[in-house]
Short mmCIF file of C-alpha atoms in Angstrom, two decimals:
data_model
loop_
_atom_site.label_atom_id
_atom_site.label_comp_id
_atom_site.label_asym_id
_atom_site.label_seq_id
_atom_site.Cartn_x
_atom_site.Cartn_y
_atom_site.Cartn_z
CA MET M 1 187.18 218.97 -108.72
CA ARG M 2 183.63 218.98 -107.42
CA PRO M 3 181.83 222.32 -107.84
CA ARG M 4 180.79 222.66 -104.18
CA LEU M 5 184.28 221.99 -102.91
CA PHE M 6 185.71 224.44 -105.44
CA ALA M 7 183.16 227.10 -104.41
CA ALA M 8 183.94 226.59 -100.71
CA LEU M 9 187.69 226.89 -101.35
CA LEU M 10 187.13 229.99 -103.46
CA VAL M 11 185.11 231.62 -100.67
CA LEU M 12 187.91 230.82 -98.18
CA VAL M 13 190.55 232.27 -100.51
CA ILE M 14 188.56 235.47 -101.09
CA GLY M 15 187.93 235.77 -97.34
CA LEU M 16 191.67 235.39 -96.68
CA LEU M 17 192.48 238.03 -99.31
CA VAL M 18 189.98 240.47 -97.77
CA TRP M 19 191.47 239.84 -94.30
CA LEU M 20 194.98 240.49 -95.69
CA TYR M 21 193.75 243.68 -97.39
CA VAL M 22 192.28 244.99 -94.13
CA ARG M 23 195.58 244.30 -92.33
CA GLU M 24 197.51 246.01 -95.16
CA PHE M 25 195.49 249.26 -94.93
CA ARG M 26 197.71 250.33 -92.03
CA PHE M 27 200.77 250.18 -94.29
CA LEU M 28 199.02 251.67 -97.32
CA SER M 29 197.99 254.72 -95.27
CA ASN M 30 201.64 255.22 -94.24
CA THR M 31 203.11 254.83 -97.73
CA ILE M 32 204.82 257.81 -99.30
CA GLY M 33 203.69 257.82 -102.93
CA VAL M 34 200.84 255.34 -102.47
CA LYS M 35 199.15 256.69 -105.60
CA TRP M 36 201.99 255.42 -107.80
CA LEU M 37 202.04 252.07 -106.01
CA VAL M 38 198.31 251.58 -106.65
CA ILE M 39 198.47 252.75 -110.28
CA GLY M 40 201.56 250.65 -111.03
CA SER M 41 200.14 247.56 -109.34
CA MET M 42 196.85 247.84 -111.21
CA LEU M 43 198.61 248.40 -114.53
CA ALA M 44 200.96 245.44 -114.00
CA MET M 45 198.05 243.21 -112.92
CA ALA M 46 195.97 244.29 -115.93
CA LEU M 47 198.83 243.35 -118.25
CA LEU M 48 199.41 240.01 -116.48
CA THR M 49 195.69 239.17 -116.44
CA GLY M 50 195.31 240.13 -120.09
CA PHE M 51 198.28 237.96 -121.03
CA LEU M 52 197.00 234.95 -119.03
CA LEU M 53 193.50 235.29 -120.48
CA TRP M 54 194.94 235.57 -123.99
CA LYS M 55 197.22 232.55 -123.36
CA ASN M 56 194.18 230.48 -122.27
CA ARG M 57 191.81 231.87 -124.89
CA GLU M 58 190.75 228.38 -126.02
CA ARG M 59 189.37 227.70 -122.57
CA PHE M 60 187.23 230.87 -122.78
CA SER M 61 185.72 230.32 -126.20
CA PRO M 62 183.13 231.14 -127.31
CA LEU M 63 183.67 234.56 -125.77
CA GLU M 64 179.97 235.40 -125.38
CA ARG M 65 179.42 232.34 -123.19
CA HIS M 66 182.41 233.02 -120.90
CA LEU M 67 182.12 236.79 -120.63
CA PRO M 68 180.96 236.72 -116.94
CA GLU M 69 184.00 234.62 -116.00
CA ILE M 70 186.38 236.91 -117.87
CA LEU M 71 184.86 240.00 -116.24
CA LEU M 72 185.01 238.40 -112.77
CA ILE M 73 188.66 237.46 -113.21
CA SER M 74 189.52 240.92 -114.54
CA VAL M 75 187.67 242.84 -111.81
CA PHE M 76 189.01 240.74 -108.92
CA SER M 77 192.57 240.89 -110.20
CA LEU M 78 192.39 244.70 -110.44
CA LEU M 79 190.77 245.04 -107.01
CA PHE M 80 193.45 242.96 -105.29
CA ALA M 81 196.41 244.34 -107.29
CA PRO M 82 197.28 247.07 -104.70
CA LEU M 83 197.37 244.40 -101.98
CA PHE M 84 199.92 242.32 -103.88
CA GLY M 85 201.88 245.41 -104.91
CA SER M 86 202.12 246.61 -101.31
CA LEU M 87 203.06 243.17 -99.96
CA ILE M 88 205.80 242.71 -102.57
CA ASN M 89 207.08 246.28 -102.11
CA ARG M 90 207.28 245.96 -98.33
CA GLY M 91 208.35 242.32 -98.17
CA LEU M 92 211.39 242.74 -100.38
CA GLY M 93 212.43 246.18 -99.15
CA SER M 94 215.18 247.38 -96.85
CA PRO M 95 214.80 249.54 -93.71
CA ARG M 96 216.52 252.92 -93.61
CA PRO M 97 215.83 255.60 -90.99
CA ARG M 98 215.21 259.00 -92.54
CA SER M 99 214.95 262.52 -91.15
CA PHE M 100 211.91 264.76 -91.55
CA GLU M 101 210.94 268.19 -90.27
CA PHE M 102 208.35 267.80 -87.50
CA VAL M 103 205.10 269.76 -87.90
CA ALA M 104 202.58 268.26 -85.45
CA GLU M 105 201.45 265.11 -83.69
CA THR M 106 197.78 265.06 -82.71
CA ALA M 107 195.65 262.44 -81.01
CA PHE M 108 192.42 261.28 -82.60
CA TYR M 109 189.41 259.46 -81.24
CA ALA M 110 187.50 256.87 -83.22
CA SER M 111 184.41 255.09 -82.01
CA GLY M 112 182.19 252.88 -84.10
CA TYR M 113 179.11 253.62 -82.00
CA GLY M 114 179.67 257.17 -80.79
CA ILE M 115 180.58 258.42 -77.36
CA LEU M 116 178.56 257.13 -74.42
CA LYS M 117 177.52 259.49 -71.66
CA GLY M 118 180.14 259.48 -68.91
CA GLU M 119 182.66 257.57 -71.02
CA LYS M 120 186.25 258.59 -70.39
CA LEU M 121 187.94 259.28 -73.71
CA LYS M 122 191.31 257.83 -74.57
CA PRO M 123 193.09 258.44 -77.85
CA THR M 124 192.70 255.57 -80.29
CA GLY M 125 195.61 256.77 -82.40
CA TRP M 126 197.87 259.61 -83.44
CA LYS M 127 198.34 261.56 -86.64
CA LEU M 128 201.82 262.80 -87.43
CA GLN M 129 202.51 265.62 -89.86
CA VAL M 130 206.02 266.09 -91.17
CA LYS M 131 207.63 268.04 -93.99
CA ASP M 132 210.05 266.69 -96.52
CA ALA M 133 211.49 269.10 -99.08
CA GLY M 134 208.62 271.52 -98.44
CA LYS M 135 205.94 268.86 -98.97
CA THR M 136 203.66 267.95 -96.05
CA ILE M 137 203.30 264.23 -95.40
CA ARG M 138 200.79 262.70 -92.99
CA PHE M 139 201.19 259.40 -91.15
CA GLN M 140 198.91 257.58 -88.74
CA TYR M 141 199.65 255.06 -85.98
CA LYS M 142 197.89 253.64 -82.94
CA LYS M 143 200.26 252.38 -80.23
CA GLN M 144 201.52 255.58 -78.58
CA ALA M 145 202.57 259.17 -79.11
CA TYR M 146 206.18 259.00 -80.28
CA PHE M 147 207.00 262.73 -80.35
CA PRO M 148 205.23 264.41 -77.40
CA LEU M 149 208.16 266.76 -76.67
CA SER M 150 208.97 267.75 -80.25
CA LYS M 151 208.26 271.27 -81.44
CA PRO M 152 207.44 272.40 -84.99
CA GLY M 153 210.64 272.69 -86.97
CA ASP M 154 212.53 269.99 -85.05
CA VAL M 155 214.22 267.31 -87.11
CA ILE M 156 212.98 263.80 -86.28
CA MET M 157 214.05 260.36 -87.49
CA LEU M 158 211.39 257.95 -88.71
CA PRO M 159 211.79 254.25 -89.53
CA ILE M 160 211.29 254.22 -93.29
CA GLN M 161 211.44 251.09 -95.38
CA ILE M 162 212.53 251.54 -98.98
CA GLY M 163 210.45 249.02 -100.89
CA LEU M 164 211.44 246.87 -103.83
CA PHE M 165 209.79 249.37 -106.19
CA GLY M 166 211.45 252.36 -104.49
CA ILE M 167 208.25 253.38 -102.70
CA GLU M 168 208.76 254.29 -99.04
CA VAL M 169 206.70 253.00 -96.12
CA MET M 170 206.81 254.45 -92.58
CA GLU M 171 206.78 251.63 -90.04
CA LEU M 172 205.65 253.12 -86.71
CA GLN M 173 202.67 251.23 -85.30
#
């Protein structure tokens, strides 16, 4: 393959992966136990990358000459591991509504350039706080307020998806 064509395709693939990552942030921020998903994904990807590099060690010899390539492959695989872990977890999961104890739902305002004089403020999203077995969990969504009439202590049902790895994702948008 010609080097310029390969470089152009590589730039397109990396751009697509970054775009997917940005779209996945919404789900990662609403994942219960996201820390374990990220750690597990990075560990699995490190093992897979190490195995593939070891399997193709002839291609990367002498090591001193190919060290930048090996480092690039290793770093990019670790950076994108949480994306693949989240996509696989969510994609092969099953939805199950689950009850939580309602704590609060508050609106938030986000503006990339600040508030202009005379601008009428509208909420850009909502933050939901719930309790599960005494532990406070926070979710975030943008479409609408889903629990405007709920009071602290009420039991609410949330659409939770149990992922392939057993990690739960709340699906309100």
